[in-house]
Short mmCIF file of C-alpha atoms in Angstrom, two decimals:
data_model
loop_
_atom_site.label_atom_id
_atom_site.label_comp_id
_atom_site.label_asym_id
_atom_site.label_seq_id
_atom_site.Cartn_x
_atom_site.Cartn_y
_atom_site.Cartn_z
CA MET A 1 0.00 0.00 0.00
CA THR A 2 1.43 3.37 -1.00
CA SER A 3 1.57 6.31 1.36
CA ALA A 4 -0.90 8.15 -0.87
CA SER A 5 -3.47 5.35 -0.71
CA ALA A 6 -2.94 4.97 3.02
CA ALA A 7 -3.84 8.63 3.44
CA LEU A 8 -7.21 8.18 1.78
CA PRO A 9 -10.17 7.79 4.14
CA ARG A 10 -11.64 4.30 4.31
CA GLN A 11 -14.87 3.97 2.41
CA PRO A 12 -17.74 2.28 4.23
CA GLY A 13 -18.96 -1.06 2.95
CA ARG A 14 -21.85 -1.01 0.52
CA THR A 15 -24.29 -2.45 3.03
CA ARG A 16 -23.31 0.05 5.71
CA ALA A 17 -23.52 2.90 3.21
CA PHE A 18 -26.99 1.76 2.14
CA LEU A 19 -28.16 1.61 5.75
CA ARG A 20 -26.88 5.14 6.23
CA LEU A 21 -28.69 6.17 3.06
CA VAL A 22 -32.04 4.95 4.36
CA MET A 23 -31.33 6.13 7.94
CA ILE A 24 -32.40 2.77 9.34
CA GLU A 25 -32.31 4.10 12.91
CA HIS A 26 -35.25 6.40 12.16
CA SER A 27 -37.56 3.38 12.21
CA VAL A 28 -38.01 4.42 15.85
CA PHE A 29 -40.53 7.04 14.72
CA ALA A 30 -43.05 4.61 13.23
CA LEU A 31 -42.42 1.19 14.82
CA PRO A 32 -43.69 2.00 18.35
CA PHE A 33 -47.14 2.88 17.04
CA ALA A 34 -47.40 -0.27 14.92
CA TYR A 35 -46.51 -2.17 18.09
CA ILE A 36 -49.16 -0.30 20.11
CA ALA A 37 -51.81 -1.25 17.54
CA ALA A 38 -50.63 -4.85 17.25
CA LEU A 39 -50.42 -5.39 21.01
CA THR A 40 -53.82 -3.80 21.61
CA ALA A 41 -55.29 -6.09 18.95
CA MET A 42 -53.70 -9.08 20.70
CA TYR A 43 -55.13 -7.96 24.02
CA GLU A 44 -58.62 -7.71 22.53
CA TRP A 45 -58.24 -10.92 20.53
CA ASP A 46 -57.11 -13.50 23.10
CA GLY A 47 -55.04 -11.61 25.68
CA ASN A 48 -51.71 -13.15 24.64
CA ILE A 49 -48.63 -11.73 22.93
CA HIS A 50 -47.96 -13.63 19.71
CA TRP A 51 -44.23 -13.16 19.29
CA GLY A 52 -44.05 -14.67 15.82
CA ARG A 53 -46.61 -12.21 14.47
CA LEU A 54 -44.92 -9.35 16.27
CA LEU A 55 -41.66 -10.30 14.57
CA LEU A 56 -43.38 -10.35 11.18
CA VAL A 57 -44.88 -6.91 11.89
CA THR A 58 -41.36 -5.65 12.63
CA ILE A 59 -39.95 -7.15 9.45
CA ALA A 60 -42.80 -5.76 7.35
CA MET A 61 -42.51 -2.27 8.84
CA VAL A 62 -38.74 -2.07 8.48
CA GLY A 63 -38.90 -3.51 4.96
CA LEU A 64 -41.52 -1.03 3.78
CA ARG A 65 -39.81 1.94 5.40
CA THR A 66 -36.44 0.92 3.93
CA PHE A 67 -37.98 0.71 0.46
CA ALA A 68 -39.66 4.08 0.92
CA MET A 69 -36.47 5.82 2.07
CA ALA A 70 -34.37 4.31 -0.69
CA ALA A 71 -36.92 5.29 -3.35
CA ASN A 72 -37.10 8.77 -1.83
CA ARG A 73 -33.33 9.22 -1.99
CA ILE A 74 -33.13 7.90 -5.55
CA ILE A 75 -35.91 10.14 -6.83
CA ASP A 76 -34.58 13.19 -4.97
CA ARG A 77 -30.86 12.76 -5.73
CA GLU A 78 -30.68 15.70 -8.16
CA ILE A 79 -32.52 17.98 -5.72
CA ASP A 80 -30.27 16.78 -2.90
CA ALA A 81 -27.18 17.65 -4.94
CA ARG A 82 -28.35 21.29 -5.16
CA ASN A 83 -28.99 21.66 -1.44
CA PRO A 84 -25.91 22.26 0.77
CA ARG A 85 -27.60 20.45 3.68
CA THR A 86 -28.15 17.26 1.68
CA ALA A 87 -25.21 17.38 -0.72
CA HIS A 88 -23.33 14.88 1.48
CA ARG A 89 -25.92 12.14 1.03
CA GLU A 90 -24.59 8.86 -0.26
CA LEU A 91 -26.20 8.95 -3.72
CA VAL A 92 -24.81 12.44 -4.28
CA THR A 93 -21.27 11.66 -3.15
CA GLY A 94 -21.19 8.29 -4.92
CA ALA A 95 -20.83 6.23 -1.73
CA VAL A 96 -23.92 4.37 -2.99
CA SER A 97 -24.65 3.91 -6.68
CA VAL A 98 -28.14 4.26 -8.11
CA ARG A 99 -28.02 0.59 -9.09
CA HIS A 100 -27.06 -0.46 -5.57
CA ALA A 101 -29.79 1.74 -4.10
CA TRP A 102 -32.43 0.22 -6.37
CA THR A 103 -31.20 -3.28 -5.52
CA GLY A 104 -31.53 -2.56 -1.82
CA ALA A 105 -34.94 -0.97 -2.32
CA LEU A 106 -36.29 -3.94 -4.27
CA ILE A 107 -34.93 -6.43 -1.73
CA ALA A 108 -36.64 -4.44 1.04
CA LEU A 109 -39.89 -4.43 -0.96
CA VAL A 110 -39.76 -8.22 -1.42
CA VAL A 111 -39.11 -8.63 2.32
CA PHE A 112 -42.17 -6.49 3.05
CA LEU A 113 -44.39 -8.45 0.68
CA VAL A 114 -43.22 -11.82 2.00
CA ALA A 115 -43.84 -10.72 5.60
CA ALA A 116 -47.31 -9.48 4.63
CA ALA A 117 -48.07 -12.80 2.92
CA LEU A 118 -46.99 -14.74 6.02
CA LEU A 119 -49.28 -12.65 8.23
CA ASN A 120 -52.62 -13.16 6.49
CA PRO A 121 -54.28 -12.84 3.05
CA LEU A 122 -55.76 -9.39 3.78
CA CYS A 123 -52.33 -7.96 4.64
CA LEU A 124 -50.96 -9.27 1.35
CA ALA A 125 -53.94 -7.96 -0.62
CA LEU A 126 -53.56 -4.46 0.88
CA ALA A 127 -49.76 -4.38 0.74
CA PRO A 128 -49.57 -2.78 -2.75
CA ILE A 129 -51.85 0.02 -1.53
CA ALA A 130 -49.39 0.74 1.27
CA VAL A 131 -46.56 1.05 -1.26
CA ILE A 132 -48.26 3.72 -3.41
CA PRO A 133 -47.89 6.78 -1.12
CA MET A 134 -44.31 5.76 -0.38
CA VAL A 135 -43.46 6.30 -4.05
CA VAL A 136 -45.75 9.29 -4.60
CA TYR A 137 -44.38 11.25 -1.62
CA PRO A 138 -40.97 12.23 -3.09
CA TYR A 139 -42.72 13.46 -6.22
CA GLY A 140 -45.19 15.44 -4.11
CA LYS A 141 -42.80 18.33 -3.60
CA ARG A 142 -42.82 18.79 -7.37
CA PHE A 143 -46.57 19.34 -7.76
CA THR A 144 -48.09 20.37 -4.40
CA ASN A 145 -47.29 22.81 -1.61
CA PHE A 146 -48.46 20.17 0.88
CA PRO A 147 -46.18 17.14 0.42
CA GLN A 148 -46.34 16.58 4.19
CA ALA A 149 -49.96 15.47 3.73
CA ILE A 150 -48.77 12.63 1.50
CA LEU A 151 -46.09 11.74 4.05
CA GLY A 152 -48.72 11.69 6.78
CA LEU A 153 -50.92 9.35 4.74
CA ALA A 154 -47.98 7.01 4.23
CA GLN A 155 -47.12 6.96 7.93
CA ALA A 156 -50.75 6.50 8.98
CA MET A 157 -50.71 3.03 7.45
CA GLY A 158 -48.33 1.65 10.09
CA PRO A 159 -50.81 1.27 12.97
CA VAL A 160 -53.57 0.12 10.61
CA GLY A 161 -51.25 -2.53 9.22
CA GLY A 162 -50.15 -3.55 12.72
CA TRP A 163 -53.76 -4.21 13.73
CA LEU A 164 -54.63 -6.00 10.48
CA ALA A 165 -51.58 -8.22 10.95
CA ILE A 166 -53.05 -9.63 14.14
CA THR A 167 -56.77 -9.85 13.47
CA GLY A 168 -57.01 -9.95 9.68
CA ALA A 169 -59.96 -7.56 10.04
CA TRP A 170 -60.51 -3.81 9.65
CA SER A 171 -60.38 -1.65 12.80
CA TRP A 172 -61.54 1.95 13.16
CA GLU A 173 -59.58 2.19 16.39
CA ALA A 174 -56.42 1.54 14.38
CA VAL A 175 -57.51 4.15 11.83
CA VAL A 176 -57.78 6.76 14.59
CA LEU A 177 -54.31 5.84 15.86
CA GLY A 178 -52.99 5.88 12.31
CA LEU A 179 -54.40 9.36 11.69
CA ALA A 180 -52.79 10.54 14.92
CA VAL A 181 -49.40 9.21 13.81
CA GLY A 182 -49.74 10.58 10.27
CA ILE A 183 -50.71 14.06 11.42
CA TRP A 184 -47.95 13.99 14.05
CA ILE A 185 -45.24 13.08 11.54
CA GLY A 186 -46.62 15.48 8.93
CA GLY A 187 -46.53 18.21 11.57
CA PHE A 188 -42.94 17.73 12.57
CA ASP A 189 -41.93 17.44 8.92
CA LEU A 190 -43.38 20.95 8.52
CA ILE A 191 -40.86 22.07 11.13
CA TYR A 192 -38.02 20.14 9.49
CA ALA A 193 -38.74 21.69 6.09
CA CYS A 194 -38.21 25.18 7.51
CA GLN A 195 -34.43 24.81 7.32
CA ASP A 196 -34.55 24.47 3.51
CA VAL A 197 -36.76 27.45 2.67
CA ASP A 198 -34.18 29.46 0.71
CA THR A 199 -32.87 26.48 -1.25
CA ASP A 200 -36.37 25.16 -1.95
CA ARG A 201 -37.44 28.49 -3.37
CA GLU A 202 -34.30 28.68 -5.49
CA VAL A 203 -34.62 25.20 -7.02
CA GLY A 204 -38.43 25.18 -7.22
CA VAL A 205 -39.20 22.62 -4.52
CA LYS A 206 -42.70 23.06 -3.14
CA SER A 207 -43.50 23.05 0.58
CA VAL A 208 -45.57 24.94 3.12
CA PRO A 209 -42.56 26.94 4.40
CA ALA A 210 -41.42 27.77 0.85
CA ARG A 211 -44.89 28.89 -0.24
CA PHE A 212 -46.34 30.45 2.92
CA GLY A 213 -43.28 31.20 5.05
CA ILE A 214 -41.73 29.80 8.20
CA PRO A 215 -44.23 31.30 10.68
CA ALA A 216 -47.13 29.66 8.82
CA ALA A 217 -45.31 26.31 8.86
CA ILE A 218 -44.60 26.53 12.59
CA TRP A 219 -48.21 27.40 13.37
CA GLY A 220 -49.34 24.62 11.06
CA ALA A 221 -47.16 22.16 12.98
CA ARG A 222 -48.64 23.37 16.26
CA ALA A 223 -52.15 22.82 14.92
CA CYS A 224 -51.17 19.34 13.68
CA HIS A 225 -49.83 18.36 17.08
CA ALA A 226 -52.93 19.68 18.84
CA VAL A 227 -55.05 17.48 16.54
CA THR A 228 -52.65 14.57 17.16
CA THR A 229 -53.15 14.89 20.90
CA ALA A 230 -56.93 14.91 20.46
CA LEU A 231 -56.77 11.78 18.29
CA PHE A 232 -54.60 10.00 20.86
CA VAL A 233 -57.25 10.82 23.46
CA TRP A 234 -59.96 9.47 21.14
CA TYR A 235 -57.98 6.27 20.63
CA ALA A 236 -57.61 5.88 24.40
CA VAL A 237 -61.38 6.22 24.83
CA LEU A 238 -62.16 3.78 22.00
CA THR A 239 -59.85 1.11 23.45
CA ASP A 240 -60.81 1.68 27.11
CA ALA A 241 -57.19 2.51 27.92
CA GLY A 242 -56.05 2.45 31.53
CA ALA A 243 -54.14 4.83 33.74
CA PHE A 244 -50.69 4.12 32.33
CA PHE A 245 -51.76 4.95 28.77
CA TRP A 246 -53.26 8.21 29.98
CA LEU A 247 -49.96 8.91 31.77
CA GLY A 248 -48.24 8.37 28.43
CA LEU A 249 -50.56 10.91 26.83
CA LEU A 250 -49.61 13.47 29.48
CA ILE A 251 -45.94 12.83 28.71
CA VAL A 252 -46.60 13.23 24.98
CA ALA A 253 -48.52 16.47 25.53
CA GLY A 254 -45.63 17.80 27.62
CA ALA A 255 -43.15 16.82 24.91
CA PHE A 256 -45.21 18.67 22.30
CA VAL A 257 -45.23 21.79 24.47
CA TYR A 258 -41.45 21.51 24.91
CA GLU A 259 -40.91 20.96 21.18
CA HIS A 260 -42.85 24.09 20.27
CA THR A 261 -41.13 26.07 23.00
CA ILE A 262 -37.63 25.44 21.63
CA VAL A 263 -38.59 25.98 17.96
CA ARG A 264 -39.93 29.39 17.03
CA PRO A 265 -40.36 31.15 13.67
CA THR A 266 -37.44 33.44 14.60
CA ASP A 267 -35.23 30.73 16.15
CA LEU A 268 -34.55 27.42 14.39
CA THR A 269 -31.21 26.75 16.11
CA ARG A 270 -32.63 23.82 18.09
CA LEU A 271 -34.63 22.36 15.22
CA ASN A 272 -32.66 19.10 15.11
CA ARG A 273 -33.20 18.55 18.84
CA ALA A 274 -36.94 19.00 18.31
CA PHE A 275 -37.01 16.78 15.24
CA PHE A 276 -34.84 13.86 16.29
CA SER A 277 -34.61 13.76 20.08
CA THR A 278 -38.07 14.97 21.08
CA ASN A 279 -40.02 13.05 18.47
CA GLY A 280 -38.06 9.87 19.11
CA PHE A 281 -38.84 10.30 22.81
CA ILE A 282 -42.56 10.72 22.04
CA GLY A 283 -42.82 7.42 20.19
CA ILE A 284 -40.82 5.39 22.69
CA SER A 285 -42.44 6.85 25.80
CA LEU A 286 -45.99 6.31 24.57
CA PHE A 287 -45.15 2.75 23.54
CA VAL A 288 -43.67 1.96 26.96
CA CYS A 289 -46.70 3.39 28.75
CA ALA A 290 -49.10 1.56 26.41
CA LEU A 291 -47.26 -1.73 26.94
CA ILE A 292 -47.31 -1.36 30.72
CA ASP A 293 -51.00 -0.46 30.56
CA LEU A 294 -51.84 -3.57 28.52
CA LEU A 295 -49.79 -5.81 30.81
CA VAL A 296 -51.48 -4.40 33.90
CA ARG A 297 -54.88 -4.94 32.28
CA GLY A 298 -54.08 -8.60 31.60
CA LEU A 299 -52.03 -8.99 28.42
CA THR A 300 -49.95 -12.15 28.86
CA LEU A 301 -46.33 -12.34 27.75
#
């Protein structure tokens, strides 16, 4: 090895680079709510945790999200190259090739479909419908000022799918939880989009902040999170939730207040803390409280 080659930074393996591309760790935002729906369905079904089905729910969720993120990055790679904040992404720098990204995306899609097929026929039949908004979302910023609405629709499918995976039957309780999750994620994506206002306007990317301004986006996010809280309360009522779930809702409400205290239209310096830390905390804390509540009420491990 020459001294020149030794001085070059080591390139990550293709698999590691792909996992960085799809930000696999961000599954924490959606998985807890699929688990809440699945575990509640188990409690209402026979009172037992079915670990095999829970594993398949995990595989399906991670597979679908991985496909969605990979497709998003592939479709957006030219836009990402023109944005200083995203110019370091793996498809822009060449750490991941387009061919490799598509290979990973298609493998993830097959994993999702196989997991859905192993769960029950209804999950498999509805699986293609779940894929559609995942592909439409990255194109949304090209034709609508409200791409977060498409993102919210995509994310709302997680809890619905989690419930269907257990019972094989439709549940309006799961729809309410799904709407809460979709509006929650759409709301904090409104906040996240505020950091790209100037670049979005320059390159023609559509978003609420780019079209209506940062203050409108922040107030829109606050409204979304108020609606999210109301939907969580509705879900708790529909499922006869106990004290620990209601405690979780108090924690979530407090986290929302904190999030909107540290992010203001005139101060976005703590945006990443609000986006990553606070929202990750919301999902995990509500899941923990929901799990404890179900166990106390009689769910058997």
